[in-house]
XYZ file of C-alpha atoms in Angstrom:
513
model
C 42.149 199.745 95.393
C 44.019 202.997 93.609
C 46.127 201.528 90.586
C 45.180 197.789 90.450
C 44.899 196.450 87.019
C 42.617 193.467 86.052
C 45.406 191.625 84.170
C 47.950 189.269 85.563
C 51.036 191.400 87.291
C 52.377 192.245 90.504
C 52.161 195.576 92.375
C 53.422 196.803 95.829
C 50.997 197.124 98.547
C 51.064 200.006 101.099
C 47.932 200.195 103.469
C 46.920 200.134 107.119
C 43.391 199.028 108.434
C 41.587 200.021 111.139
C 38.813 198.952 113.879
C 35.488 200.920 114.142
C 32.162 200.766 115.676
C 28.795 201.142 113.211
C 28.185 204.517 114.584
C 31.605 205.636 113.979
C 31.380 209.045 111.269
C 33.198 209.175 108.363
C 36.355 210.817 108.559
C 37.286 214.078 106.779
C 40.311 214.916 104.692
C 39.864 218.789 104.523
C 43.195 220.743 105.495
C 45.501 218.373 104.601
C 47.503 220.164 102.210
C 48.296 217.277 100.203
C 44.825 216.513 99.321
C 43.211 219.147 97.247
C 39.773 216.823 96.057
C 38.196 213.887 97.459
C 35.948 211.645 94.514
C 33.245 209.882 96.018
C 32.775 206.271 94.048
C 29.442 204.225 93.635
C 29.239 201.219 96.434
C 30.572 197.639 95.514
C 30.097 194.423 96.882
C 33.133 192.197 96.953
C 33.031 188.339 97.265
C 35.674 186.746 98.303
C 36.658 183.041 99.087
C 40.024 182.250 100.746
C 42.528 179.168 99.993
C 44.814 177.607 102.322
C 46.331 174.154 103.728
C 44.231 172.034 106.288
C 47.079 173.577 108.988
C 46.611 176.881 107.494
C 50.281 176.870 106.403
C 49.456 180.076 104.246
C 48.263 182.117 107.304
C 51.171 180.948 109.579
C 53.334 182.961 107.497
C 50.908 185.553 107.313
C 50.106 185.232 103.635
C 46.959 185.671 101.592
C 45.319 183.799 98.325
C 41.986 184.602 97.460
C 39.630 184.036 94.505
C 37.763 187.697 94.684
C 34.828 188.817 92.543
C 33.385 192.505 92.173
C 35.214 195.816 91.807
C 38.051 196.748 89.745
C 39.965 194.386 90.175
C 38.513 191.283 90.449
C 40.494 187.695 89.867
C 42.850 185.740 91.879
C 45.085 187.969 94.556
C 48.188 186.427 96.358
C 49.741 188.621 99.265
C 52.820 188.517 100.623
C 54.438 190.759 103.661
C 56.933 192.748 102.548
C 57.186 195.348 105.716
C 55.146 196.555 108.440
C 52.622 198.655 106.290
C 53.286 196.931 102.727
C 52.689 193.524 101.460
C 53.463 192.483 97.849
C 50.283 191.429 95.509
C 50.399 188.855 92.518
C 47.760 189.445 90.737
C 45.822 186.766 88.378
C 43.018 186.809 86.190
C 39.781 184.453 86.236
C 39.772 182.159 83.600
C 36.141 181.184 82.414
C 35.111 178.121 82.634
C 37.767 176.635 85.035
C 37.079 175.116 88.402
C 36.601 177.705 90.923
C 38.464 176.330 93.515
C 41.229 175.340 91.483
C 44.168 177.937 92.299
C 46.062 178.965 89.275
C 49.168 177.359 88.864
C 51.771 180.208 88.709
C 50.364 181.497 91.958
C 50.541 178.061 93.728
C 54.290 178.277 92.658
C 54.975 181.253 93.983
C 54.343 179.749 97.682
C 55.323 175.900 96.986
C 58.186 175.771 99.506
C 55.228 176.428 101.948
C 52.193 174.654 100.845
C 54.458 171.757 99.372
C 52.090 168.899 98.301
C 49.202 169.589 100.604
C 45.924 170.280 99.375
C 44.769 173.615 99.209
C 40.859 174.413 99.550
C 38.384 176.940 100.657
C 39.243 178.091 104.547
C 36.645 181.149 104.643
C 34.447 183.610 102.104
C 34.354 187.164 103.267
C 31.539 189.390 101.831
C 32.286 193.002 101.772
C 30.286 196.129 101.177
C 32.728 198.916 100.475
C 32.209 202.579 100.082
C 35.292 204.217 98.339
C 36.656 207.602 99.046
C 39.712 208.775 96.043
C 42.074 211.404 97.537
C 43.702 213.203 94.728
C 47.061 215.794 95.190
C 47.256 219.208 93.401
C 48.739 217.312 90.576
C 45.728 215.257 89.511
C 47.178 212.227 90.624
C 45.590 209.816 93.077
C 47.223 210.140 96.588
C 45.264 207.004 98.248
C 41.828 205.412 98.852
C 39.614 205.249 101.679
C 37.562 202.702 101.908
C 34.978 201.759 104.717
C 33.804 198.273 104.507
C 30.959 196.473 106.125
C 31.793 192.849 106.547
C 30.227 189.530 106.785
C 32.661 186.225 106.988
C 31.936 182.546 107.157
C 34.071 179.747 108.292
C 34.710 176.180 108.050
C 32.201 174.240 105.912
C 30.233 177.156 103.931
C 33.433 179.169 102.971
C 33.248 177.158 99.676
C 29.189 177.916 99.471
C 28.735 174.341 100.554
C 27.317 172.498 103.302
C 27.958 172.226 106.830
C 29.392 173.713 110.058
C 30.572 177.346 109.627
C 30.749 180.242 111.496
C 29.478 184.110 110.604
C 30.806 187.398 111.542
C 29.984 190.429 110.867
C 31.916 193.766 111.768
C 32.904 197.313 110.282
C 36.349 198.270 109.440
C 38.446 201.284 107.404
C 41.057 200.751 104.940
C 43.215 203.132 103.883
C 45.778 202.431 100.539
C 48.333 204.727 98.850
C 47.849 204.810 95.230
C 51.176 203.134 93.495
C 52.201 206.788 92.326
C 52.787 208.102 96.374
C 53.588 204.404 97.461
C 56.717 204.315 95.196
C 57.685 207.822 95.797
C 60.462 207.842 98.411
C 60.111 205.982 101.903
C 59.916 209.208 104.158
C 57.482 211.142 102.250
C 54.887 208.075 101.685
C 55.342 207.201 105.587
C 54.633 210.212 106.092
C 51.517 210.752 103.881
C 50.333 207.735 105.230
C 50.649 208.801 108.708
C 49.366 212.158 108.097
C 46.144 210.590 106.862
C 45.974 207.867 109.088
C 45.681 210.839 112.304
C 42.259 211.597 110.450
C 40.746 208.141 110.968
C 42.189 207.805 114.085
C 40.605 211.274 115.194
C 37.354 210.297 113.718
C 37.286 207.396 116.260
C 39.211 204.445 114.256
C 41.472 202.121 116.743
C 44.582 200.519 114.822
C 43.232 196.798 113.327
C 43.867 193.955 115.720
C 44.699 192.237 112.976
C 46.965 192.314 109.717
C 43.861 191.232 107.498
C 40.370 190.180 107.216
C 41.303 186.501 107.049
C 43.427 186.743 109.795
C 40.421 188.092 111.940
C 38.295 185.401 110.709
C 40.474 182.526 111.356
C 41.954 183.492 114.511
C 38.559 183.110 115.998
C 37.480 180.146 114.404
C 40.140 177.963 114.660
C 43.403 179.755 116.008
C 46.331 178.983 114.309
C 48.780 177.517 116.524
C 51.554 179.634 118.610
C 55.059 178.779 117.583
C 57.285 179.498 120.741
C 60.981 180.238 119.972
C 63.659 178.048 120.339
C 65.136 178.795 124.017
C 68.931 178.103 123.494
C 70.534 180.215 120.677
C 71.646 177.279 118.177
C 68.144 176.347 117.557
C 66.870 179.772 117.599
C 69.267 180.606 114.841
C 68.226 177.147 112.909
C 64.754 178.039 113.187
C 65.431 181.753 111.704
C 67.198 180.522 109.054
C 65.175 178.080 107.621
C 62.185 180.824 108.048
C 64.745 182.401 105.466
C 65.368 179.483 103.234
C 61.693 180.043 102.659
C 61.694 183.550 101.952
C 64.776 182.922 99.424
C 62.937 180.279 98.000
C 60.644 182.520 96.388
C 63.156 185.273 95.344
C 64.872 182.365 93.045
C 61.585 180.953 91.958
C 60.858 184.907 90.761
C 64.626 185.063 89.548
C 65.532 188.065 91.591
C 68.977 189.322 91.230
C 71.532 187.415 94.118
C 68.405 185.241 95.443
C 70.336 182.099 94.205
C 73.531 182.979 96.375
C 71.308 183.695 99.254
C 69.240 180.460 99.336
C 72.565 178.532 98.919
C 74.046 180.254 101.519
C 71.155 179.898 103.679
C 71.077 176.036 103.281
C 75.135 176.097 103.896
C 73.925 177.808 107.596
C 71.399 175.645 108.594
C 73.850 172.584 107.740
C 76.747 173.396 109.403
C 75.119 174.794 112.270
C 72.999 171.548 112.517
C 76.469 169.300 111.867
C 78.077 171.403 114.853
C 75.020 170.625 117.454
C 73.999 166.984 115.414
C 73.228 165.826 119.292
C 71.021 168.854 120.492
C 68.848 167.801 117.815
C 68.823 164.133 117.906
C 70.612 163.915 114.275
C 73.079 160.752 114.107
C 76.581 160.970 112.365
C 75.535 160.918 108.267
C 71.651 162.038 108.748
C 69.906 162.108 105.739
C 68.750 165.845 106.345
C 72.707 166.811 106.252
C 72.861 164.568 102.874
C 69.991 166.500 101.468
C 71.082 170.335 102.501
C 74.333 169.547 100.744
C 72.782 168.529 97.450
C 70.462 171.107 97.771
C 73.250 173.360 97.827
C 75.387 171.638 94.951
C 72.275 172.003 92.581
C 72.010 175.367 92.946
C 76.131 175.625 92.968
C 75.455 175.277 89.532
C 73.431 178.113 88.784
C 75.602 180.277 91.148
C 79.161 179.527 90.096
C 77.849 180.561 86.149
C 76.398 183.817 88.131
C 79.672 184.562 89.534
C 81.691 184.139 86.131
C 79.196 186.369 84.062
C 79.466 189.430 86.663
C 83.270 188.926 86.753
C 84.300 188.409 83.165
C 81.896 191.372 82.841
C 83.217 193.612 84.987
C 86.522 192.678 84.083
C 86.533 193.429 80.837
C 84.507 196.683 81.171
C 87.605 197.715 82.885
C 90.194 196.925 80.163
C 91.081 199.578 77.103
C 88.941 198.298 74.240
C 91.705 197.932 72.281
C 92.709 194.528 74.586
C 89.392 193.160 74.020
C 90.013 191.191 71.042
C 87.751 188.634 69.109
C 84.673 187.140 70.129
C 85.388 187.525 73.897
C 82.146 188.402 75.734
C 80.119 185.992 73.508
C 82.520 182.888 75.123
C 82.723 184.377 78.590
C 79.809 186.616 79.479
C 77.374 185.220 77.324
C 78.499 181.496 77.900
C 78.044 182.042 81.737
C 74.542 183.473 81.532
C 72.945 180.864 79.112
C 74.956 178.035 82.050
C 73.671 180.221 84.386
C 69.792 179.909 83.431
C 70.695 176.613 82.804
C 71.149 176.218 86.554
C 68.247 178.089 87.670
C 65.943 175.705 85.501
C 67.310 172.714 87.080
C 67.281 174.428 90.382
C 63.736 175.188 90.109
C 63.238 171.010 88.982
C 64.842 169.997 92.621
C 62.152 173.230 94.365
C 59.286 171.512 92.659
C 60.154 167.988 93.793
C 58.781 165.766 96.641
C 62.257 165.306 97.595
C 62.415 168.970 98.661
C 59.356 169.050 100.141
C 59.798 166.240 102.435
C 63.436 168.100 103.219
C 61.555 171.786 104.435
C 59.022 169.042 106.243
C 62.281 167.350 108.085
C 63.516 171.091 108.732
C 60.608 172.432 110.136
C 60.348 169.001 112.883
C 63.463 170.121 114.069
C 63.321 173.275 114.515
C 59.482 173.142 116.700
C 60.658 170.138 119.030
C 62.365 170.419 122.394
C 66.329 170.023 122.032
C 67.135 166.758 123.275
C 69.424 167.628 125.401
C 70.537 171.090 127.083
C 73.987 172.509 127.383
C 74.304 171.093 130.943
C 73.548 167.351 129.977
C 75.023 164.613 127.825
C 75.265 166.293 124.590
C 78.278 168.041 123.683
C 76.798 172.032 122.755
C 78.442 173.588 120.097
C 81.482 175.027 121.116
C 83.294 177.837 119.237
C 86.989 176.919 120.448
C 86.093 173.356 118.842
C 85.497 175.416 115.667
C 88.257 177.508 115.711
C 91.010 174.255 116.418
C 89.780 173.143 113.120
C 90.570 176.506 111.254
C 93.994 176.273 113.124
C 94.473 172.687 112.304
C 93.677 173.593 108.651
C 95.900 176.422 108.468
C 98.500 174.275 109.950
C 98.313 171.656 107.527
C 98.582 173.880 104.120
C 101.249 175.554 105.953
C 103.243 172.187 106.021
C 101.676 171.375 102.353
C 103.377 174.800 100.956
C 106.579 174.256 102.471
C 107.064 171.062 100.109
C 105.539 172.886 97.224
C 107.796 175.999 96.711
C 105.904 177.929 99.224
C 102.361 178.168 97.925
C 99.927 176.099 99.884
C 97.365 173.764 97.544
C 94.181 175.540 96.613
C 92.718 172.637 98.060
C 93.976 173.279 101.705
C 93.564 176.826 101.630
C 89.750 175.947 100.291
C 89.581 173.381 103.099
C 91.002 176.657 105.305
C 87.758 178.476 104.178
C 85.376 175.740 104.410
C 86.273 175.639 108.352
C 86.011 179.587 108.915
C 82.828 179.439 107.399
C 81.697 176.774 109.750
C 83.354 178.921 112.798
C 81.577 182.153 111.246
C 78.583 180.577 111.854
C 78.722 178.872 114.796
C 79.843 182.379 116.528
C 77.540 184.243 114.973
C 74.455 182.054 116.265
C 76.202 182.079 119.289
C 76.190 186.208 119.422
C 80.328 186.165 119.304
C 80.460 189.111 116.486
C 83.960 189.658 116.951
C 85.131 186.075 116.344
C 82.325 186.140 113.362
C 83.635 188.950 111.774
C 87.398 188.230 111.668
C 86.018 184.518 110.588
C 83.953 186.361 107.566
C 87.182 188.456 106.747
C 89.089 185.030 106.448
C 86.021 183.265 104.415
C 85.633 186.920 102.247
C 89.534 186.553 101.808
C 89.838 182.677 100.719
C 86.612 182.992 98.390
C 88.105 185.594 96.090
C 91.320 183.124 95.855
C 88.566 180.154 94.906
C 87.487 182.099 92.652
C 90.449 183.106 91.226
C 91.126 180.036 90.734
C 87.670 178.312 89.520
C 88.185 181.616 86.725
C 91.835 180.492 85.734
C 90.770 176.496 84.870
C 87.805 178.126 83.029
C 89.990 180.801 81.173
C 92.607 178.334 80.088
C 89.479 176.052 78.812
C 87.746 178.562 76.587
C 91.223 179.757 75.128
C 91.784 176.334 74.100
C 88.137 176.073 72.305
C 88.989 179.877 71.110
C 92.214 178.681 69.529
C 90.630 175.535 68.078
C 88.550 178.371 66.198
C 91.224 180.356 64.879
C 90.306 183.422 67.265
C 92.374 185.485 68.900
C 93.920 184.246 72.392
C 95.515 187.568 73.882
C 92.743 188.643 75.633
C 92.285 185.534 77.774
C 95.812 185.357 78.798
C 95.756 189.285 80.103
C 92.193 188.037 82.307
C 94.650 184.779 83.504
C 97.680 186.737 84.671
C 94.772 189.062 86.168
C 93.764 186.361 88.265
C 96.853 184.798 88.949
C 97.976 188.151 90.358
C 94.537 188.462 92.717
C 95.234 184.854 94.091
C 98.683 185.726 95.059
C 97.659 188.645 96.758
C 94.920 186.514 98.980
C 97.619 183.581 99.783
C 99.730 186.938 100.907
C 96.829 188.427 103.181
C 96.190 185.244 104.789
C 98.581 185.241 107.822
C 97.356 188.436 109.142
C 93.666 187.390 109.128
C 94.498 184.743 110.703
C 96.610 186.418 113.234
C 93.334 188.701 113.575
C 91.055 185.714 113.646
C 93.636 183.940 116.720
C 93.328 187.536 118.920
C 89.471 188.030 118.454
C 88.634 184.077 119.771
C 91.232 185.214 122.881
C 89.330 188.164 123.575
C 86.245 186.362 123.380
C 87.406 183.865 126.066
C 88.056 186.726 128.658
């Protein structure tokens, strides 16, 4: 396919197939004005085998891993969706000499959360004879391919070239791929190439693919992959999307993508406290082991994300002060400090993704999201309430409201933290429970109470590094301007807090009427 290189990398991949009789012509691209030459290229036959778990884990979530040979860019491909039309493709060359059904490691990491410590092995080999068309613009520059395969597939035992039962299809089918140059170019215009030149192949007689890819035809009728209904009542519905999520963030943080750490840690806070607020719906007893495990999940990669959160705000911070106030060896202690704790973090993160602990967690997960709830909001088991939620933010407030009356009127962080933990909890109880009003005003309160955290978090970390900087003989100025900077920002959260939560009291009344 257009721009595919034969080394090891990663590439975006925008395409659509389609379904088409063996008589079917051969489309033409003449009057499109984008296309100003069409370059015919020599026919190639592409061998493919495909890898997945014996529950063809890898296909449930609609990804791909293949060991291809032939054409440009043969090696080791691993697809994952990324949109309707796109999927992303890591890319891995074939190493002589090495077992051939032994799946390179850094693409097996890339989808551990899913295959976990399964085996992986051959599911199918797909044999394709493929006749390339190369649309080029007026620019020189490849536009897309066209290719039209002829395909024969085998299942079950021979999709490894050994013995025993298998199956063998054979059909015809049309790709059609934008090059990387018009696939990166901005989402309108290659939507709307791609539709423009998908009309042709529809005109010519092509129906829209049944399904999303080869192996996806293959499987589904040799051994369909089982139908996962969704959850019924909202709670578990909301579980089960979620920890579809934690997956998905799983493999942002094992890439190091920008925010993925927050996300996966906020992800596992969900599923926990939605799971504490419904423990009977889904036959957890008080103190289950799966709420044990979501917390230290989330702790381990609290570590990682609370260095993350220091960098970018000692960072920004001091971008924003007069150079002049920047004095000594400031961003070395603070920026740089937080970013070396920070992939510090990630690498024991990644330690605790790797480990059968986790696995056996996402296996735990996964069992209680797919069976029935145990009981139904009409039967013995309390369902999770949102006015239950909201008593404990009000019993909470109520509490460092007493606590900051004997304290010269400033509540303890710790009670307005505690404040936070419980509109967090109420956020997303309402929110799984479609109550966006009560989830919003909950957020503003959470939003509000996590910039005084913080705050403070910052302000025990200042005050340790300008000890260690005056141990060193540096300059201290600069660390007390970023202290009474945060000092200042906490105040001003402690002083927003009674109308939020004024605003927080009138949403949950409205929602009761």
């Amino acid at each position: 396919m257009p721009g595919k290189a034969s080394k090891t990398g990663r590439h975006q991949e925008v395409e659509r197939k389609f379904d088409v009789g063996e008589s079917t012509v051969t489309p033409s691209f003449e009057g499109i004005a984008a296309v100003t030459r069409v370059e015919n290229s020599p026919p190639q036959t592409l061998d493919a085998v495909y890898f997945d778990t014996p529950g063809q884990d890898l296909a449930r979530h609609r990804i791909t891993l293949r060991r291809r040979t032939g054409g440009p860019d043969a090696g080791w491909h691993l697809k994952l969706p990324s949109g309707p039309d796109s999927r992303t493709e890591i890319h891995a060359p074939i190493t002589d000499g090495a077992d051939e059904n032994a799946v390179p490691p850094e693409l097996l990491d890339v989808v551990l959360a899913i295959v976990r410590d399964r085996p992986v092995c051959p599911v199918a080999r797909i044999s394709t004879r493929r006749e390339t068309q190369t649309l080029y613009g007026a620019d020189g520059a490849a536009l897309a391919e066209f290719c039209n395969d002829h395909v024969t597939a085998w299942s079950g035992g021979s999709a490894d070239g050994g013995e025993g039962e298998s199956s063998e299809q054979q059909w015809h089918e049309w790709e059609l791929e934008l090059s990387e140059q018009a696939a990166s170019t901005n989402g309108a215009a290659a939507h709307d190439l791609l539709n423009r030149l998908s009309n042709r192949l529809l005109d010519a007689g092509a129906a829209p693919a049944g399904h999303g890819s080869k192996l996806a035809r293959v499987l589904d009728s040799s051994a369909p992959i089982p139908h996962r209904t969704p959850p019924a009542d909202p709670v578990h519905r909301a579980v089960a999307q979620h920890v579809e999520e934690l997956l998905v963030w799983d493999r942002a943080v094992r890439e190091d993508v920008e925010d993925s750490v927050h996300q996966m840690r906020v992800t596992t806070r969900k599923i926990r406290s939605l799971l504490r607020e419904s423990q009977d719906s889904f036959g957890l007893a008080d103190g289950a082991w799966v709420l044990d495990e979501l917390r230290e999940l989330a702790a381990v990669l609290g570590v990682a994300r609370d260095a993350e959160v220091l960098a970018e705000r000692y960072q920004r911070q001091l971008d924003q002060l007069d150079r002049a106030l920047v004095r000594g060896p400031v961003r070395e202690r603070l920026v740089e400090g937080a970013k070396r704790r920070y992939q510090a973090g990630l690498r024991r993160s990644l330690i605790a993704m790797r480990s059968k602990r986790y696995f056996r967690l996402l296996d735990a997960l996964e069992e209680l999201v797919t069976k029935r709830p145990i009981a139904t909001f009409g039967q013995n088991a309390e369902p999770i309430n949102i006015e239950r939620a909201y008593r404990r933010v009000r019993k909470a407030a109520k509490a460092a409201a007493v606590a900051g009356d004997g304290d010269g009127g400033h509540p303890p962080n710790e009670a307005l933290h505690r404040i936070r933990k419980r509109a967090k909890q109420l956020r997303y109880t309402a929110a799984a429970m479609g109550v966006d009003g009560v989830a919003q005003q909950a957020k503003a309160i959470q939003t509000l109470l996590g910039d005084h955290q913080d705050s403070v978090v910052s302000q025990e970390h200042l005050l340790q590094q300008t000890d260690a900087a005056h141990a060193a003989g540096e300059d201290t100025f600069t660390y007390g301007l970023l202290y009474q900077q945060e000092a200042d920002l906490a105040e001003r959260c402690r002083a927003h807090l009674d109308s939020a939560l004024r605003a927080l009291d009138k949403a949950v009344r409205k929602a009761r009427h």
